[in-house]
XYZ file of C-alpha atoms in Angstrom:
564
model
C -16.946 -91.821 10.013
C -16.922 -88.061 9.039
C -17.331 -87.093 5.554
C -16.983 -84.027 3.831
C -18.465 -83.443 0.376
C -17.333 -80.363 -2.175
C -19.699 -80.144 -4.389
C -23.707 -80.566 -4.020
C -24.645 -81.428 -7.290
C -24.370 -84.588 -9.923
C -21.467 -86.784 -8.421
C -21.575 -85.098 -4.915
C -25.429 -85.365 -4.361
C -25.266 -89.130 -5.649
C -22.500 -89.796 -2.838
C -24.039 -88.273 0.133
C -27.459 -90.041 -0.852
C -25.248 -93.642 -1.144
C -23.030 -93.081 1.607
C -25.887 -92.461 3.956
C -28.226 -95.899 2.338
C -24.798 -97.849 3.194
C -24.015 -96.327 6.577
C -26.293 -94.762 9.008
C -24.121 -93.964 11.070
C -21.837 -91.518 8.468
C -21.573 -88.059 9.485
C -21.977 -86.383 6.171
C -21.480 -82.730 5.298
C -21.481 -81.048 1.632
C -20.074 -77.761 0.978
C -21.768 -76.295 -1.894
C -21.003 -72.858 -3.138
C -24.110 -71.905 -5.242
C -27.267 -71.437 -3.530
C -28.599 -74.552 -5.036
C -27.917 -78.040 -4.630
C -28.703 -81.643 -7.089
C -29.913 -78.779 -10.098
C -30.667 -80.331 -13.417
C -28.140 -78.705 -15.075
C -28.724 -79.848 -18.532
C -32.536 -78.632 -18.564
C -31.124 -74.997 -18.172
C -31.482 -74.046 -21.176
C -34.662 -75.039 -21.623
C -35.959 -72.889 -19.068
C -34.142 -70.160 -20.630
C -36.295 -70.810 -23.322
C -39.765 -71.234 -21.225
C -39.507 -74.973 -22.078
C -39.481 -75.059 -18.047
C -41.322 -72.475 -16.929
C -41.237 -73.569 -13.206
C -37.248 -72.365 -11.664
C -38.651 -75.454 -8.401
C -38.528 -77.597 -11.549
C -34.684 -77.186 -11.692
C -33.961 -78.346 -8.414
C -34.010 -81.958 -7.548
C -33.591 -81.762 -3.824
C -33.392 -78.550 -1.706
C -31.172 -78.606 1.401
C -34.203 -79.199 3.580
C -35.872 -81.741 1.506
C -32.235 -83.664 1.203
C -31.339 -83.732 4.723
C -35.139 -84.849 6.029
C -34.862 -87.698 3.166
C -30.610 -88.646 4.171
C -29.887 -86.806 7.275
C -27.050 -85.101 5.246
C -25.901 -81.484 6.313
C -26.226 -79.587 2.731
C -24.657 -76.233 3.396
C -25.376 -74.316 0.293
C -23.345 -71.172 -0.506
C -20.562 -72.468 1.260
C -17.312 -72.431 -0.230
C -14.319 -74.767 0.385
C -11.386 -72.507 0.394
C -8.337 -74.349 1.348
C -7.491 -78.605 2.026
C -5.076 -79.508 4.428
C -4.417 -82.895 3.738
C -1.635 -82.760 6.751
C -4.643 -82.977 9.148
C -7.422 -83.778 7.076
C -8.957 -81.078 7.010
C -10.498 -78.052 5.077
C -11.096 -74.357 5.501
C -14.857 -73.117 4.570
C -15.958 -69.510 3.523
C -19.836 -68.584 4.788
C -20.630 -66.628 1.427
C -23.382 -65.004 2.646
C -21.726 -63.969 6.075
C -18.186 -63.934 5.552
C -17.633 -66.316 8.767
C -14.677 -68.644 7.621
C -13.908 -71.662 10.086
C -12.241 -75.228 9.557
C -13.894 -78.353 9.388
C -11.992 -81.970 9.797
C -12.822 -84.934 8.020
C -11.926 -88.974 7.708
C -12.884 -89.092 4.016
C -13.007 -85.996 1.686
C -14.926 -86.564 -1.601
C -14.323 -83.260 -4.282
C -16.649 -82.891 -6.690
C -16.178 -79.540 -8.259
C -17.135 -79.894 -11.192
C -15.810 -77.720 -14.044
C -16.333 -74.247 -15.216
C -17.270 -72.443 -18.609
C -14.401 -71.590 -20.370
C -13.748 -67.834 -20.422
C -10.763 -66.530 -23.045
C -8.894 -63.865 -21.922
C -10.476 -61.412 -24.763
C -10.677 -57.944 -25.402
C -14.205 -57.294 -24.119
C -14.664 -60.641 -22.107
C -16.270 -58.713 -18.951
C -19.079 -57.180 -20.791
C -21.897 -56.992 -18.931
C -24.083 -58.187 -22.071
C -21.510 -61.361 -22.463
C -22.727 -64.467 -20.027
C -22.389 -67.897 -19.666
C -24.645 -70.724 -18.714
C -23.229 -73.222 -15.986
C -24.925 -72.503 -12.473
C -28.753 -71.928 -11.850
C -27.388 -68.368 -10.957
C -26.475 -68.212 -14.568
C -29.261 -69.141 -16.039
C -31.343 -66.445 -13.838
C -29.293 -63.696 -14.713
C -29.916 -64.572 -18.056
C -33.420 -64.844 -17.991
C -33.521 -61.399 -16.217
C -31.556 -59.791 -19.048
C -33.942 -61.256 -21.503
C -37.013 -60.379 -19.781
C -35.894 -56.542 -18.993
C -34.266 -55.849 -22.259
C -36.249 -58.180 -24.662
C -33.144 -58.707 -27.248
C -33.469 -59.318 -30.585
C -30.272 -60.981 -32.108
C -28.184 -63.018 -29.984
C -24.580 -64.557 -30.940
C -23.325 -67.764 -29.207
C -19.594 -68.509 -29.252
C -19.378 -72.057 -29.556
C -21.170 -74.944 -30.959
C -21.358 -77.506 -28.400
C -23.943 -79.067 -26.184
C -24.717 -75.601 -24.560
C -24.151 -73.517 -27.711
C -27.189 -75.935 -29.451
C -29.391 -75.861 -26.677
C -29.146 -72.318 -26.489
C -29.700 -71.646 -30.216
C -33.177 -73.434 -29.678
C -34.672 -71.560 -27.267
C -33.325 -68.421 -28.082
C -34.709 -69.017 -31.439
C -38.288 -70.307 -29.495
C -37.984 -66.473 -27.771
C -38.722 -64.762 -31.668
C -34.594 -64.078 -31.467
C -32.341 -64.029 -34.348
C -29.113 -66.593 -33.540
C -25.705 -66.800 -34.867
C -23.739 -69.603 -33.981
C -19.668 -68.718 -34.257
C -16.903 -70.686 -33.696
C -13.183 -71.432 -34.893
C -14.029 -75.417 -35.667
C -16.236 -75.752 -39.512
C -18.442 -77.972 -37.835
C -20.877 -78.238 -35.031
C -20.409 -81.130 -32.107
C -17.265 -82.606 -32.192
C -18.474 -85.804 -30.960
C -19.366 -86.128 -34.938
C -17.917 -86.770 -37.667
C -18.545 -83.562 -40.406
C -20.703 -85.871 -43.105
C -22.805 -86.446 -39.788
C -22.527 -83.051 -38.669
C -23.471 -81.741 -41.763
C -27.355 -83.009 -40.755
C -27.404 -80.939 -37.756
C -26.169 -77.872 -39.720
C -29.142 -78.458 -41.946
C -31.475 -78.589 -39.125
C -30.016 -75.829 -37.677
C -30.320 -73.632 -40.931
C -33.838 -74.690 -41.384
C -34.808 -73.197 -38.156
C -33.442 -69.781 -39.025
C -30.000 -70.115 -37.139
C -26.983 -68.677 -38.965
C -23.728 -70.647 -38.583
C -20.065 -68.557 -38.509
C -18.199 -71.797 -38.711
C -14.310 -71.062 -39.173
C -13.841 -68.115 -38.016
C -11.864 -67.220 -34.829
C -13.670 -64.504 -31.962
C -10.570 -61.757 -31.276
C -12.801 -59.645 -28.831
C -15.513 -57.731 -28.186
C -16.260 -54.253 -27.624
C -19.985 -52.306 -26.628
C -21.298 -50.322 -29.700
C -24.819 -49.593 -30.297
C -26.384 -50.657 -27.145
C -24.974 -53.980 -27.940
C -21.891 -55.843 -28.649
C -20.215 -56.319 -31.866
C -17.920 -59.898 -32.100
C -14.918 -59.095 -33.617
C -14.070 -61.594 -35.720
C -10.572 -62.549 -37.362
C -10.296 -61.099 -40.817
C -13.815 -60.876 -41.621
C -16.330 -58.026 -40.625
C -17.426 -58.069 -36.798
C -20.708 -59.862 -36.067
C -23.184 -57.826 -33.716
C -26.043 -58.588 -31.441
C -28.038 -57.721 -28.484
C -26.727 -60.336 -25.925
C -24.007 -63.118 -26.298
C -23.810 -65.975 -24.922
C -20.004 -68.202 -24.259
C -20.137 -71.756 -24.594
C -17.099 -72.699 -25.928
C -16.499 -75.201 -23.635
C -15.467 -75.899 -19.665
C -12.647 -76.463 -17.971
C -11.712 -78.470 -14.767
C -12.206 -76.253 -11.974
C -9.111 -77.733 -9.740
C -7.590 -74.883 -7.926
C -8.241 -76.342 -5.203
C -7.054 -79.905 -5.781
C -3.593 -77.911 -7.093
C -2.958 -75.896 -3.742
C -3.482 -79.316 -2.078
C -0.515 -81.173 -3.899
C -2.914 -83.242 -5.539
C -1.679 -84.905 -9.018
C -3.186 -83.293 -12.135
C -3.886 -84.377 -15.467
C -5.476 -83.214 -18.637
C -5.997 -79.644 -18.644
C -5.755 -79.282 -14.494
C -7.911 -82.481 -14.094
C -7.870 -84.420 -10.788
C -5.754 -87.847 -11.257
C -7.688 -90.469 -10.465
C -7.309 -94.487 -10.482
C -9.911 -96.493 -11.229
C -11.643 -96.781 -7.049
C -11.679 -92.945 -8.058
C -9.305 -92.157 -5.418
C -6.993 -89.309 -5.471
C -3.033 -89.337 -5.329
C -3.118 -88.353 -1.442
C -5.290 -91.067 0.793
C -8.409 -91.127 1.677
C -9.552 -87.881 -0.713
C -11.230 -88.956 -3.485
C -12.835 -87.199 -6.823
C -15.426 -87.642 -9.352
C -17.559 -85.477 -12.194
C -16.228 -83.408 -14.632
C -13.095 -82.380 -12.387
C -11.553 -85.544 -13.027
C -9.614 -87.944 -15.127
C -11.025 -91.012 -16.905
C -10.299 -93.814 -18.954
C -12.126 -93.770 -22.664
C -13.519 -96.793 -22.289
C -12.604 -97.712 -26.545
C -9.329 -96.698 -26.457
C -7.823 -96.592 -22.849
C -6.305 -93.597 -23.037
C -6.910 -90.977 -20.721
C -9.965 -88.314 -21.298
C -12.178 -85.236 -19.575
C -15.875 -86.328 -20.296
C -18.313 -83.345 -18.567
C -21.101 -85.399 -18.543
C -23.973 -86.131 -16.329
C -24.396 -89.896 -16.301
C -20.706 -90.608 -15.696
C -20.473 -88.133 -12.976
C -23.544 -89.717 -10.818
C -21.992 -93.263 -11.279
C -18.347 -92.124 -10.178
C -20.329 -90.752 -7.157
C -22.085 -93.691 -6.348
C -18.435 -96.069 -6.579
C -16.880 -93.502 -4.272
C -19.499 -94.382 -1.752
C -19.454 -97.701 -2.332
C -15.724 -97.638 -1.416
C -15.917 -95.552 1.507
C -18.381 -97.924 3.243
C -16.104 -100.848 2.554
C -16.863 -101.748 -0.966
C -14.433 -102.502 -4.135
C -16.159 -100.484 -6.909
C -14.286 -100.220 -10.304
C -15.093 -97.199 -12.549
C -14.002 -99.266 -15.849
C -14.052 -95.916 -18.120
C -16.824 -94.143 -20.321
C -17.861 -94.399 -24.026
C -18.861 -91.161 -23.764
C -22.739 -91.736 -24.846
C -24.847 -88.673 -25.302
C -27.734 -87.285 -26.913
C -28.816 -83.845 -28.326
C -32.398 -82.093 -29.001
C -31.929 -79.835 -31.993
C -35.113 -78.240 -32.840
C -37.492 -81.428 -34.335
C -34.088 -83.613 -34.627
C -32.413 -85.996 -32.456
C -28.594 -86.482 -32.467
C -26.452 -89.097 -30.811
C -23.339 -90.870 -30.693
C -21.451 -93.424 -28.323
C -18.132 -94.246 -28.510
C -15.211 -92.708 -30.889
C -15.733 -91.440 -34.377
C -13.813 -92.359 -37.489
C -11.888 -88.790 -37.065
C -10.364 -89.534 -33.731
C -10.317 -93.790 -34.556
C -8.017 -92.686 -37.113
C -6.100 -90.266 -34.884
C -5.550 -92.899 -32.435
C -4.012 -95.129 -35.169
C -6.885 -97.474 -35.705
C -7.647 -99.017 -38.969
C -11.289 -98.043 -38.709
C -14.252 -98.649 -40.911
C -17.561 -97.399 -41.209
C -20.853 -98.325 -42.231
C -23.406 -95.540 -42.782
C -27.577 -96.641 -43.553
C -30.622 -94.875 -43.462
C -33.087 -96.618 -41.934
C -36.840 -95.925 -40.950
C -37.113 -95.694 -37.431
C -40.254 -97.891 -37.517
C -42.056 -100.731 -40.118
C -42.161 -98.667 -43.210
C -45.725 -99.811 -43.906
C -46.852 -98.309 -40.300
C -47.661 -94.632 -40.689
C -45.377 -92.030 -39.326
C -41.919 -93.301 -39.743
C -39.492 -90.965 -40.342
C -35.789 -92.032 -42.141
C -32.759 -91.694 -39.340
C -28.914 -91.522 -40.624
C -26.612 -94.355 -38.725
C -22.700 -94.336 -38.898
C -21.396 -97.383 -37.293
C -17.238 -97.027 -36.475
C -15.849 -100.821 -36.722
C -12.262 -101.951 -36.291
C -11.122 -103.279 -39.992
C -9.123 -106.313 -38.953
C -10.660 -107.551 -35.359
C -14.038 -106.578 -35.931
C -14.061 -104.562 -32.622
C -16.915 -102.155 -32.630
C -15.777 -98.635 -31.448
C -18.627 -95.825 -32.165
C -21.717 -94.691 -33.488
C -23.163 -91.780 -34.681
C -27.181 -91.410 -35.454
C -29.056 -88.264 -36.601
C -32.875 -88.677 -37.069
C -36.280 -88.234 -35.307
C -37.765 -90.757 -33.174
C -36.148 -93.780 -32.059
C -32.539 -92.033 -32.280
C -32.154 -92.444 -28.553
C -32.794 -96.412 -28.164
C -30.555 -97.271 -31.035
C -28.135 -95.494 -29.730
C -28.089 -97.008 -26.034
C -28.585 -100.965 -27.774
C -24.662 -99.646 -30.014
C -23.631 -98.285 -26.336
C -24.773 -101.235 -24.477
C -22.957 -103.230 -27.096
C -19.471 -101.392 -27.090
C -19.758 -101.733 -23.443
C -20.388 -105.806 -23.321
C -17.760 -105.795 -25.352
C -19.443 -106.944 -28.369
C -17.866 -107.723 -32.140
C -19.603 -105.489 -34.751
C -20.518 -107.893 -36.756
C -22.681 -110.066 -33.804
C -25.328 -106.535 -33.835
C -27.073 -108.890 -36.496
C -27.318 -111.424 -33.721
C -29.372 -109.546 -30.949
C -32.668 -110.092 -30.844
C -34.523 -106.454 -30.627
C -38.395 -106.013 -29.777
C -40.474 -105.726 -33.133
C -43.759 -104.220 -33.184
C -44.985 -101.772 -36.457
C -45.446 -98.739 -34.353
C -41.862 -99.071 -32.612
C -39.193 -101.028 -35.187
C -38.858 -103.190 -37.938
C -38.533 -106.621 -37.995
C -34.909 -106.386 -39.151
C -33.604 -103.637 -36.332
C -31.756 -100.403 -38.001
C -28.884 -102.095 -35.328
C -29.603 -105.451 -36.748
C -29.263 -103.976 -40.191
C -25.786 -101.871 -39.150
C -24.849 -105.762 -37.995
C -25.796 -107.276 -41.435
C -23.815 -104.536 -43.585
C -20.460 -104.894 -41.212
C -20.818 -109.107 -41.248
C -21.023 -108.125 -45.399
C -17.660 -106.378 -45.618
C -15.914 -108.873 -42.994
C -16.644 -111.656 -45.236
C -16.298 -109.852 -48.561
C -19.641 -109.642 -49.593
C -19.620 -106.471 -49.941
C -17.113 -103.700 -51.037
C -17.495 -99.560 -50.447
C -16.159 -96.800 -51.487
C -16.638 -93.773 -49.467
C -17.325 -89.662 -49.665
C -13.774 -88.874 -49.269
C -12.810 -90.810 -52.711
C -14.996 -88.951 -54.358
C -12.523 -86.438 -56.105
C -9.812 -89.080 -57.170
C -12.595 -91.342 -58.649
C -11.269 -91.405 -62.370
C -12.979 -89.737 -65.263
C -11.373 -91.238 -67.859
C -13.354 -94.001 -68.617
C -10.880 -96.544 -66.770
C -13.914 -97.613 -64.332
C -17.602 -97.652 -64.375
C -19.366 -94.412 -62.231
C -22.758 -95.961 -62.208
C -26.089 -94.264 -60.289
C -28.800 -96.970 -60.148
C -31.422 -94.910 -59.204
C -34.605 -94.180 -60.783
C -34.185 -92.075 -63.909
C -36.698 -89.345 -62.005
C -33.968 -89.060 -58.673
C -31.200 -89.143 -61.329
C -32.893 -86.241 -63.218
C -33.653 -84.344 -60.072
C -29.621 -84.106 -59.060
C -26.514 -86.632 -59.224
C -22.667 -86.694 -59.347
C -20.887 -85.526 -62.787
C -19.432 -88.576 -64.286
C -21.995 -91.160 -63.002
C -24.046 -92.382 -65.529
C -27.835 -93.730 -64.779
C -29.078 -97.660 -65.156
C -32.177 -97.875 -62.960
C -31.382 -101.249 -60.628
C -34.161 -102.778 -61.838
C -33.187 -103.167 -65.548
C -29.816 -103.521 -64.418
C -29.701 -107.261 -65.188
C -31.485 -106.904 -68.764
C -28.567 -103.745 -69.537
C -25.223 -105.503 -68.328
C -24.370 -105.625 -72.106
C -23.810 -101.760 -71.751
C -21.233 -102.160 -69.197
C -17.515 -103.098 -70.008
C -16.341 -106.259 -68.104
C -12.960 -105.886 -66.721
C -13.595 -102.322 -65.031
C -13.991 -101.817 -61.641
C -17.880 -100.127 -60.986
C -18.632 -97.602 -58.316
C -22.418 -97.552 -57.741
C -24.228 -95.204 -55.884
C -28.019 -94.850 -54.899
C -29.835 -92.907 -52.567
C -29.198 -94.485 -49.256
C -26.734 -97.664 -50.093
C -29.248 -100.204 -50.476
C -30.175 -100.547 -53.995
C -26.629 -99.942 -54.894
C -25.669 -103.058 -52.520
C -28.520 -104.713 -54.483
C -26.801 -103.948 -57.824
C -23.802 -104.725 -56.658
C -24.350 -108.225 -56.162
C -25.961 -108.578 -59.090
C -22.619 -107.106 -60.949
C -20.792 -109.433 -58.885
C -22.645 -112.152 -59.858
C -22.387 -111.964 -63.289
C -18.125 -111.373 -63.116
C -18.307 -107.582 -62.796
C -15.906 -106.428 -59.347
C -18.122 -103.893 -57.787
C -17.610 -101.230 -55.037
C -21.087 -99.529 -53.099
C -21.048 -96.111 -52.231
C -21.239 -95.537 -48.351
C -24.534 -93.328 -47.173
C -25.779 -92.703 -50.882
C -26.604 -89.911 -53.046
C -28.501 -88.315 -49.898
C -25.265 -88.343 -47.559
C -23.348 -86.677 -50.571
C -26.091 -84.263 -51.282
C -26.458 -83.205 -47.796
C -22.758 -83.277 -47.320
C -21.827 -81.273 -50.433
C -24.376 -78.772 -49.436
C -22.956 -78.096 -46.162
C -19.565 -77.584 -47.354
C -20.889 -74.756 -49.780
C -22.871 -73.288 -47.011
C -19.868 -73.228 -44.971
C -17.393 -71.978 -47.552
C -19.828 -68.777 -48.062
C -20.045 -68.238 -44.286
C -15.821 -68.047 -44.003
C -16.675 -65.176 -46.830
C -19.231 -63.571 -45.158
C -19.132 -64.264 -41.726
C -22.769 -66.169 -41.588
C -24.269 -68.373 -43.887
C -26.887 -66.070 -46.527
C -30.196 -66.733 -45.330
């Protein structure tokens, strides 16, 4: 069996190494048209920023190391110019020679991967404008940096890339601007989330340009200025596009392959192709979201490597499944960790869900154990079925293994409520006894059986004033003195029970507290003595640090960066 691989690095690596640990016998051949092969492309930035200070530290496998390991033919800048599907077959470009010959094949695996997104801007070709994809990138960057030591950079886009850029070009003593046409970063959050990574963002010196739309670019003053939409044009010493990537599928298109979402490769669920016996994985393709069926582009790494691996498995014989992706990932931003699985309540409710939410702030370990630091949990549950579709956490340490136990459990396909069933190792230094995923099960069980009733950020402005319900804050008199919402008035929870009196029965209450645990605490107490009472979602501290965004923002779309 002859196969030819395009594509040497996540999903294309992962298939020569399987196809060759299921057959021996497999003649295996991968194109690749950078000069490196199985990079870590995600720790690019971070050797940008001297994180990584080794460039061998980038590459997994070289083509030597690879083919003593697998007996695989890497053939690194080699580019696969042409499939003939007719006679299964493809045409190959020597990049470093020019040679171009044909090469046949039984099974062809693409794995192309996608590219940055590039807008077709005034000013887009500037030498000083780069983007960060390919190990080639991220040296041509580096050399920029190191010969003409910039001072302010500007990064168009606030993705994955766009963060991890702002962090070590920060690290490198440089002034950052994010700007992009979304008012939030990471669209994988929901904006009350969000609004925690703009503050961590803003506390490291990073100015955010949220809302505004790039028009061009043009050279001026040894460096480029951004010309922005309306607003006064931004300008820095190097810039850096990450507002996205796209499917790079030219090839698959000249072939007659069937395309999807923005030029993605059609798969089905073996990962094979609409012509037989080509088959595609990584971020050129197709998927299923594995919440809501429908189809999706998800450029990440883990999915890639296990499409790769069920390719393999099928070319040997097999009957993998891919069965779809939640779409897990995780984020450094500066001394914060952020991650989500799953779908947030902004595209639940898109997809016509009736979606609810739970938000908690729970310490990441035993509160009595020194060290622990307070993490911010949204939990996305279906209203009716219970059917647990996302989750969001922003926090410090411990961010990352909540957030695999909430994918783990969207993936065993696992009701919402039963998170207060799994039993979750418990020592001081790691957890608490009652998990923050146990405690996100507790709070959803709650609402399911009417325990408990919320009210949430958004209802904040249609909340009456008139004295028709009860605003009540049932924090300490010192947090209510130190800020609180305009119409709330304060009974601390603890004389709560000796001050009902003050309260008029019949009126609905809205309670609210710093994180949504003494209000739930006051809440049953006002439900046990006749009152009907709704808890506020997240607490005073989601509102505050909500609220505060939104101002931040709202003086950036004046100014064109938040004042510093």
């Amino acid at each position: 069996m002859k196969v030819i691989i395009v594509g040497g690095v996540a999903a294309g690596a992962t298939a020569a190494a399987r196809i060759r640990r299921l057959d021996e016998q497999a003649e295996i051949t991968v194109f690749e048209r950078s000069g490196y092969i199985s990079y870590a492309n995600c720790g690019l930035p971070y050797f940008i920023g001297d994180t990584i200070t080794d460039p061998e530290e980038l590459t997994l496998q070289t083509p030597e190391s690879f083919f003593r390991r697998f007996r695989v033919r890497m053939k690194v800048c080699h580019e696969v110019i042409a499939i003939h599907p007719d006679r299964k077959a493809v045409s190959v470009r020597n990049l470093e020679t020019g040679e171009a010959f044909e090469e046949s094949y039984d099974k062809l695996i693409l794995s192309p991967g996608a590219k940055p997104a590039r807008p077709e801007l005034p000013g887009v070709d500037i030498d000083k404008l780069f983007t960060l994809r390919t190990v080639e990138d991220t040296m041509r960057i580096k050399d920029y940096i190191n010969e003409n030591r910039p001072r302010t950079a500007v990064l168009a886009g606030g993705g994955f890339i766009g963060l991890e850029m702002a962090e070590n070009l920060r690290e490198l003593g440089m002034d950052v601007t994010i700007v992009q046409r979304p008012k939030q970063l990471m669209n994988p959050f929901d904006s009350d989330m969000a609004a925690f990574i703009h503050n961590e963002m803003r506390k490291h010196g990073v100015r955010l340009a949220l809302g505004h739309t790039v028009e061009g670019f043009e050279e001026k003053n040894g460096g480029v200025d951004i010309l922005l939409k309306g607003k006064a044009a931004l300008h820095a010493d190097i810039v850096i596009l990450a507002i996205g990537v796209t499917p790079d599928t030219a090839l698959a298109k000249e072939a007659g392959l069937e395309l999807g979402i923005k030029g993605s490769i059609v798969v089905n669920d073996r990962m094979e192709t609409s012509i037989p016996d080509i088959y595609a994985a990584g971020d050129a393709v197709q998927i299923k979201h594995f919440v809501t069926g429908e189809d999706a582009l998800i450029s990440l790494a883990g999915p890639a490597n296990k499409q790769g691996r069920i390719i393999a498995d099928n070319i040997c014989g097999g009957d993998s499944r891919y069965a779809g992706s939640p779409g897990s990932s995780v984020i450094k931003v500066f001394d914060m960790t952020a991650a989500s699985t799953g779908i947030n309540e902004t595209n639940a409710r898109k997809a016509g869900l009736d979606a609810d939410t739970v938000i908690l702030s729970p310490m990441s370990h035993a509160g009595y154990y020194p060290g622990g630091r307070v993490m911010t949990m949204k939990v996305v549950f279906e209203r009716e079925t219970c059917r647990l579709l996302g989750a969001q956490i922003v926090g410090y340490e411990g961010v990352d293994k909540r957030i695999d136990v909430l994918a783990t459990a969207i993936c065993a396909g696992m009701r919402a409520d039963r998170l207060k069933d799994l039993d979750l190792a418990y020592a001081p230094p790691y957890s608490s006894a009652k998990d923050p995923v146990n405690m996100a099960g507790f709070m959803i069980d709650n609402i399911f059986r009417g325990v408990l009733k919320q009210w949430h950020l958004e209802e904040i402005d249609s909340l009456p004033r008139d004295g028709s319900v009860t605003l009540l804050d049932v924090r300490t008199v010192r947090e209510y003195g130190t800020g609180h919402i305009d119409g709330f008035r304060n009974i601390p929870v603890d004389e709560l029970r000796d001050r009902l009196d003050e309260l008029e029965k019949g009126k609905r209450v809205y309670v609210i507290c710093q994180s949504g645990l003494r209000s739930y605490i006051a809440s049953r107490i006002l439900e046990g003595n006749g009152f009907e009472a709704y808890n506020f979602s997240g607490g005073f501290r989601l509102y505050d640090a909500v609220i505060n965004d939104r101002c931040l923002t709202e003086k950036s779309a004046v100014c064109g960066m938040d004042q510093m």
